[in-house]
mmCIF file of C-alpha atoms and ligand atoms in Angstrom:
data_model
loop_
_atom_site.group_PDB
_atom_site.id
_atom_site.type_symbol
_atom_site.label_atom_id
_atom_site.label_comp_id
_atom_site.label_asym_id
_atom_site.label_seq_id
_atom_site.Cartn_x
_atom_site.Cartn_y
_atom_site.Cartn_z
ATOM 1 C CA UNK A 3 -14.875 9.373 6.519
ATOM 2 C CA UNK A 4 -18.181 9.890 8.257
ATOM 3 C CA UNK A 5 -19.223 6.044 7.676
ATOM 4 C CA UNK A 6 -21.396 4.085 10.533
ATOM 5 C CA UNK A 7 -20.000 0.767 9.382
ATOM 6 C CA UNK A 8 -16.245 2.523 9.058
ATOM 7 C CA UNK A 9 -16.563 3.218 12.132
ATOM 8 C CA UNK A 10 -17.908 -0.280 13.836
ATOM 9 C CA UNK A 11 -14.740 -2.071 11.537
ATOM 10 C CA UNK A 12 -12.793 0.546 13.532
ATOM 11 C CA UNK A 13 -13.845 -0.023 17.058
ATOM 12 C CA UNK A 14 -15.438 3.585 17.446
ATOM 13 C CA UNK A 15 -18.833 2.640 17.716
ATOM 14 C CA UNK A 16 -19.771 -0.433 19.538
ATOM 15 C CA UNK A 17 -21.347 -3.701 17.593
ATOM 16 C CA UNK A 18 -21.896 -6.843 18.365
ATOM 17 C CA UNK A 19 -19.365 -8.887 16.167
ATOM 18 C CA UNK A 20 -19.851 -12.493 15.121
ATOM 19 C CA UNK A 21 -17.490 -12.989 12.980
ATOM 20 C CA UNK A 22 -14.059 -11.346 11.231
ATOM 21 C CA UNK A 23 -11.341 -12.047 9.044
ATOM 22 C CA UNK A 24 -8.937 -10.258 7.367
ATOM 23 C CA UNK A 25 -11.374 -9.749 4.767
ATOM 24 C CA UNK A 26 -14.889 -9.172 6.725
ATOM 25 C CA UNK A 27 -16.569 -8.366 9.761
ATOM 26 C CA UNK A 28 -20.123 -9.743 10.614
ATOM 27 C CA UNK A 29 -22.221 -8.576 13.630
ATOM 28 C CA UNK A 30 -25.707 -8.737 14.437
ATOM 29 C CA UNK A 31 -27.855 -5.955 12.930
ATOM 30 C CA UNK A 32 -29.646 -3.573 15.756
ATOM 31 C CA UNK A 33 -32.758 -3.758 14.673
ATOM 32 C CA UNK A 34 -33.736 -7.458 13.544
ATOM 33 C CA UNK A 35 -36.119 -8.497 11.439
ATOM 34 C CA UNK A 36 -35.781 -12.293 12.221
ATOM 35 C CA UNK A 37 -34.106 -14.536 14.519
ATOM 36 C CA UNK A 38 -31.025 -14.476 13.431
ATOM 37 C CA UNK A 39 -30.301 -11.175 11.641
ATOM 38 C CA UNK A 40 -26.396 -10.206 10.885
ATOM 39 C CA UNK A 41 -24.856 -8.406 8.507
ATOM 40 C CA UNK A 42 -21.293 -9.271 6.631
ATOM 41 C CA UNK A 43 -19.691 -6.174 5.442
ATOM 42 C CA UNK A 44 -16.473 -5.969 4.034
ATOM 43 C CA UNK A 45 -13.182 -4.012 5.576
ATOM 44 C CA UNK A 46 -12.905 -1.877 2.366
ATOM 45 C CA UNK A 47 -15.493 0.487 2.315
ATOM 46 C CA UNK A 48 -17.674 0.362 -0.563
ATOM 47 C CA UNK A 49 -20.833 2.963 -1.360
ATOM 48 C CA UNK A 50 -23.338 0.835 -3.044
ATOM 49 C CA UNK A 51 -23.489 -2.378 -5.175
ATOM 50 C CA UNK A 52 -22.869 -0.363 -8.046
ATOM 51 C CA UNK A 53 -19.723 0.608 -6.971
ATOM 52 C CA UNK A 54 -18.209 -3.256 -7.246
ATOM 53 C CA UNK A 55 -15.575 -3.317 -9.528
ATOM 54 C CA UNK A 56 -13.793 -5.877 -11.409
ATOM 55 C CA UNK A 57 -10.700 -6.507 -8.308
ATOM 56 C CA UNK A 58 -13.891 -7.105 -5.689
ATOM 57 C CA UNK A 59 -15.169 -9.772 -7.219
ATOM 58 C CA UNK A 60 -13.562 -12.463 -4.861
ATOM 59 C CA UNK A 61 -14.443 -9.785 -1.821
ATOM 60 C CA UNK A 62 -17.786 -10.129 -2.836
ATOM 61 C CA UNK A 63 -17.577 -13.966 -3.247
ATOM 62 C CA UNK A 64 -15.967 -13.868 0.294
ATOM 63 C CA UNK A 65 -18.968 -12.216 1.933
ATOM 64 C CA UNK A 66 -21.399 -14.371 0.288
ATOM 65 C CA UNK A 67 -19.472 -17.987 2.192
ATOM 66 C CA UNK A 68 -19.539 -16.305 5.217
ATOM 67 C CA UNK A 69 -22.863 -15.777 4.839
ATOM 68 C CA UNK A 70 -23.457 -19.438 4.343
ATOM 69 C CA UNK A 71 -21.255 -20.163 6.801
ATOM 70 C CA UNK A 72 -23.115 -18.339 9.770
ATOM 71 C CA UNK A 73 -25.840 -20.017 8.654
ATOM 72 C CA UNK A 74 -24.410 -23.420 9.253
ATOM 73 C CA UNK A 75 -23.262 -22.206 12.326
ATOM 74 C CA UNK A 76 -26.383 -21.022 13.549
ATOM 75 C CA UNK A 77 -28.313 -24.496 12.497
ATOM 76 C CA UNK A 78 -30.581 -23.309 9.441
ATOM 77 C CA UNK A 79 -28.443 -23.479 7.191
ATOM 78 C CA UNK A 80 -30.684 -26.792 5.770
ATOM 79 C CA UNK A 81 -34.104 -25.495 6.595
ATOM 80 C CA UNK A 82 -32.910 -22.313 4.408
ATOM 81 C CA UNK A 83 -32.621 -18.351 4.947
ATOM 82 C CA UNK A 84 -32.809 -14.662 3.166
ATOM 83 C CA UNK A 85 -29.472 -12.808 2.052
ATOM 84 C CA UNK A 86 -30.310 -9.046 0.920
ATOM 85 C CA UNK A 87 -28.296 -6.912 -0.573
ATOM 86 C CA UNK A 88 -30.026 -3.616 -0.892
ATOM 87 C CA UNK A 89 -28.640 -1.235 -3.410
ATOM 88 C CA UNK A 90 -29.527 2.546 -3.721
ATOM 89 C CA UNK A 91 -33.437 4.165 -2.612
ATOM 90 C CA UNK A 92 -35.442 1.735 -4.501
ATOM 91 C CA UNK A 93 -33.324 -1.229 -2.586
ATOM 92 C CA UNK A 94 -34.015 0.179 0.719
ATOM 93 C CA UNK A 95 -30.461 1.003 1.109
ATOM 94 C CA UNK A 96 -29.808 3.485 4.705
ATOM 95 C CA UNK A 97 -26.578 2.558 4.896
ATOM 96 C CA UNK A 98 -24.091 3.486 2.421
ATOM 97 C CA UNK A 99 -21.287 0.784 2.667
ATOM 98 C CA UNK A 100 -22.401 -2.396 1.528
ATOM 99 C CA UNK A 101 -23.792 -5.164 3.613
ATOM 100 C CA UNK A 102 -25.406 -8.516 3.331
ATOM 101 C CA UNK A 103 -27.986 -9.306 5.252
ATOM 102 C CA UNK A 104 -28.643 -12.749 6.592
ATOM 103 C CA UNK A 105 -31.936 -13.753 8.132
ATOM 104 C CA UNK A 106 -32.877 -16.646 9.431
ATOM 105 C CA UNK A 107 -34.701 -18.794 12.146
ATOM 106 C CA UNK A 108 -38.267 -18.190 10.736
ATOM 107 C CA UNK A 109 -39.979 -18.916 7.211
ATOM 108 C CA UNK A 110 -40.248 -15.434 5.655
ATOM 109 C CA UNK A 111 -42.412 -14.112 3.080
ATOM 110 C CA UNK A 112 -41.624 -13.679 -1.196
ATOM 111 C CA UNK A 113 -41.976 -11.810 -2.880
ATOM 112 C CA UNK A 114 -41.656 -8.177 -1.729
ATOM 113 C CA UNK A 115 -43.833 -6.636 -4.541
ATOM 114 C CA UNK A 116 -46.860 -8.042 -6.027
ATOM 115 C CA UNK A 117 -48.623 -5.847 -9.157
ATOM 116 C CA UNK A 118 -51.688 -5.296 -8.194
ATOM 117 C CA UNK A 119 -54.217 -7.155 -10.570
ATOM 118 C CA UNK A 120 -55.881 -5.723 -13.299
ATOM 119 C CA UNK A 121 -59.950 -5.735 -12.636
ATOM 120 C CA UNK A 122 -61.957 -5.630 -15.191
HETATM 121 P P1 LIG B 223 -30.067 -1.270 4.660
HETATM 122 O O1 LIG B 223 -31.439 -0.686 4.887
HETATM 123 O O2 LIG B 223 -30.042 -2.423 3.710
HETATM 124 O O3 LIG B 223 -29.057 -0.185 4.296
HETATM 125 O O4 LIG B 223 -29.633 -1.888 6.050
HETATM 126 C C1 LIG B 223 -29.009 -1.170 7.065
HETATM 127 C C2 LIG B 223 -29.110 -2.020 8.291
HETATM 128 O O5 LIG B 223 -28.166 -1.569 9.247
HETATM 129 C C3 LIG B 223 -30.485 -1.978 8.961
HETATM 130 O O6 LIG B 223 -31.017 -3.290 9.025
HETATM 131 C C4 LIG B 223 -30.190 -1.393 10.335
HETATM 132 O O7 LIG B 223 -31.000 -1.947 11.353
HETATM 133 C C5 LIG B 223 -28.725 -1.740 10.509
HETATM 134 N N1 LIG B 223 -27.988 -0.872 11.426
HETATM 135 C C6 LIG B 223 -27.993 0.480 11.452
HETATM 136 N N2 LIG B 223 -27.173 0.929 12.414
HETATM 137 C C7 LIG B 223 -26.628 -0.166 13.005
HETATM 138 C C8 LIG B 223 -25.697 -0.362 14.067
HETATM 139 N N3 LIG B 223 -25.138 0.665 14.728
HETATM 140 N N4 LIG B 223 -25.373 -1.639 14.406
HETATM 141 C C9 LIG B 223 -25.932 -2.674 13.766
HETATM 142 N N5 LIG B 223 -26.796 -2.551 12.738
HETATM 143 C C10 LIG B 223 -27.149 -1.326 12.369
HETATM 144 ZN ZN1 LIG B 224 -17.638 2.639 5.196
#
């Protein structure tokens, strides 16, 4: 399967792991936008959020502690951090096996859309 993140879970292409299980891999992401940036994906490959199904649901659990986790780890877990899941072309989604993103070191920004206001 022509899959980038397949293909880091099996050792093809290089990535900076952080953390596995027999569930999970995290490694850092390549192109941060914080800090700390990593991503937890899980072993199974899965397109897009909508693709969860009903037997996943303690997969997706799973990658949500280790995301909490790594943020203990890393120290900021108290002062706080960003998990993303993007989902799809209106998410931002470029890579099509899920991922959470976890950012964290640095206050960041909310929301990511503002309406513009109405003038009269
Ligand atoms: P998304 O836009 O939510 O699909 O996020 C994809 C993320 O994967 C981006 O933050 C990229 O910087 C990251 N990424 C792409 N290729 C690699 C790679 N080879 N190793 C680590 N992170 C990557
Ligand atoms: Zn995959």
């Amino acid at each position: 399967m022509d899959c980038l993140f397949c293909k880091i879970i099996q050792e093809e292409i290089p990535a900076a792991i952080i953390y596995e299980d027999e569930k999970v891999i995290a490694f850092n992401d390549i192109n941060p936008q914080a800090p700390f940036h990593a991503l937890v994906i899980p072993r199974q490959h899965i397109r897009t959020l909508n693709d969860i199904t009903e037997p996943d649901r303690e997969l997706v659990g799973h990658m949500i502690m280790v995301a909490a986790k790594l943020a203990e780890q890393q120290g900021f877990a108290g002062d706080g951090y960003r998990t993303v899941l993007n989902c799809n072309e209106h998410g931002g989604q470029t890579v099509f096996h899920i991922h959470l993103h976890v950012l964290g070191g640095k206050a960041m920004g909310w929301p990511p859309y503002q309406a513009k206001l109405k003038t009269l």
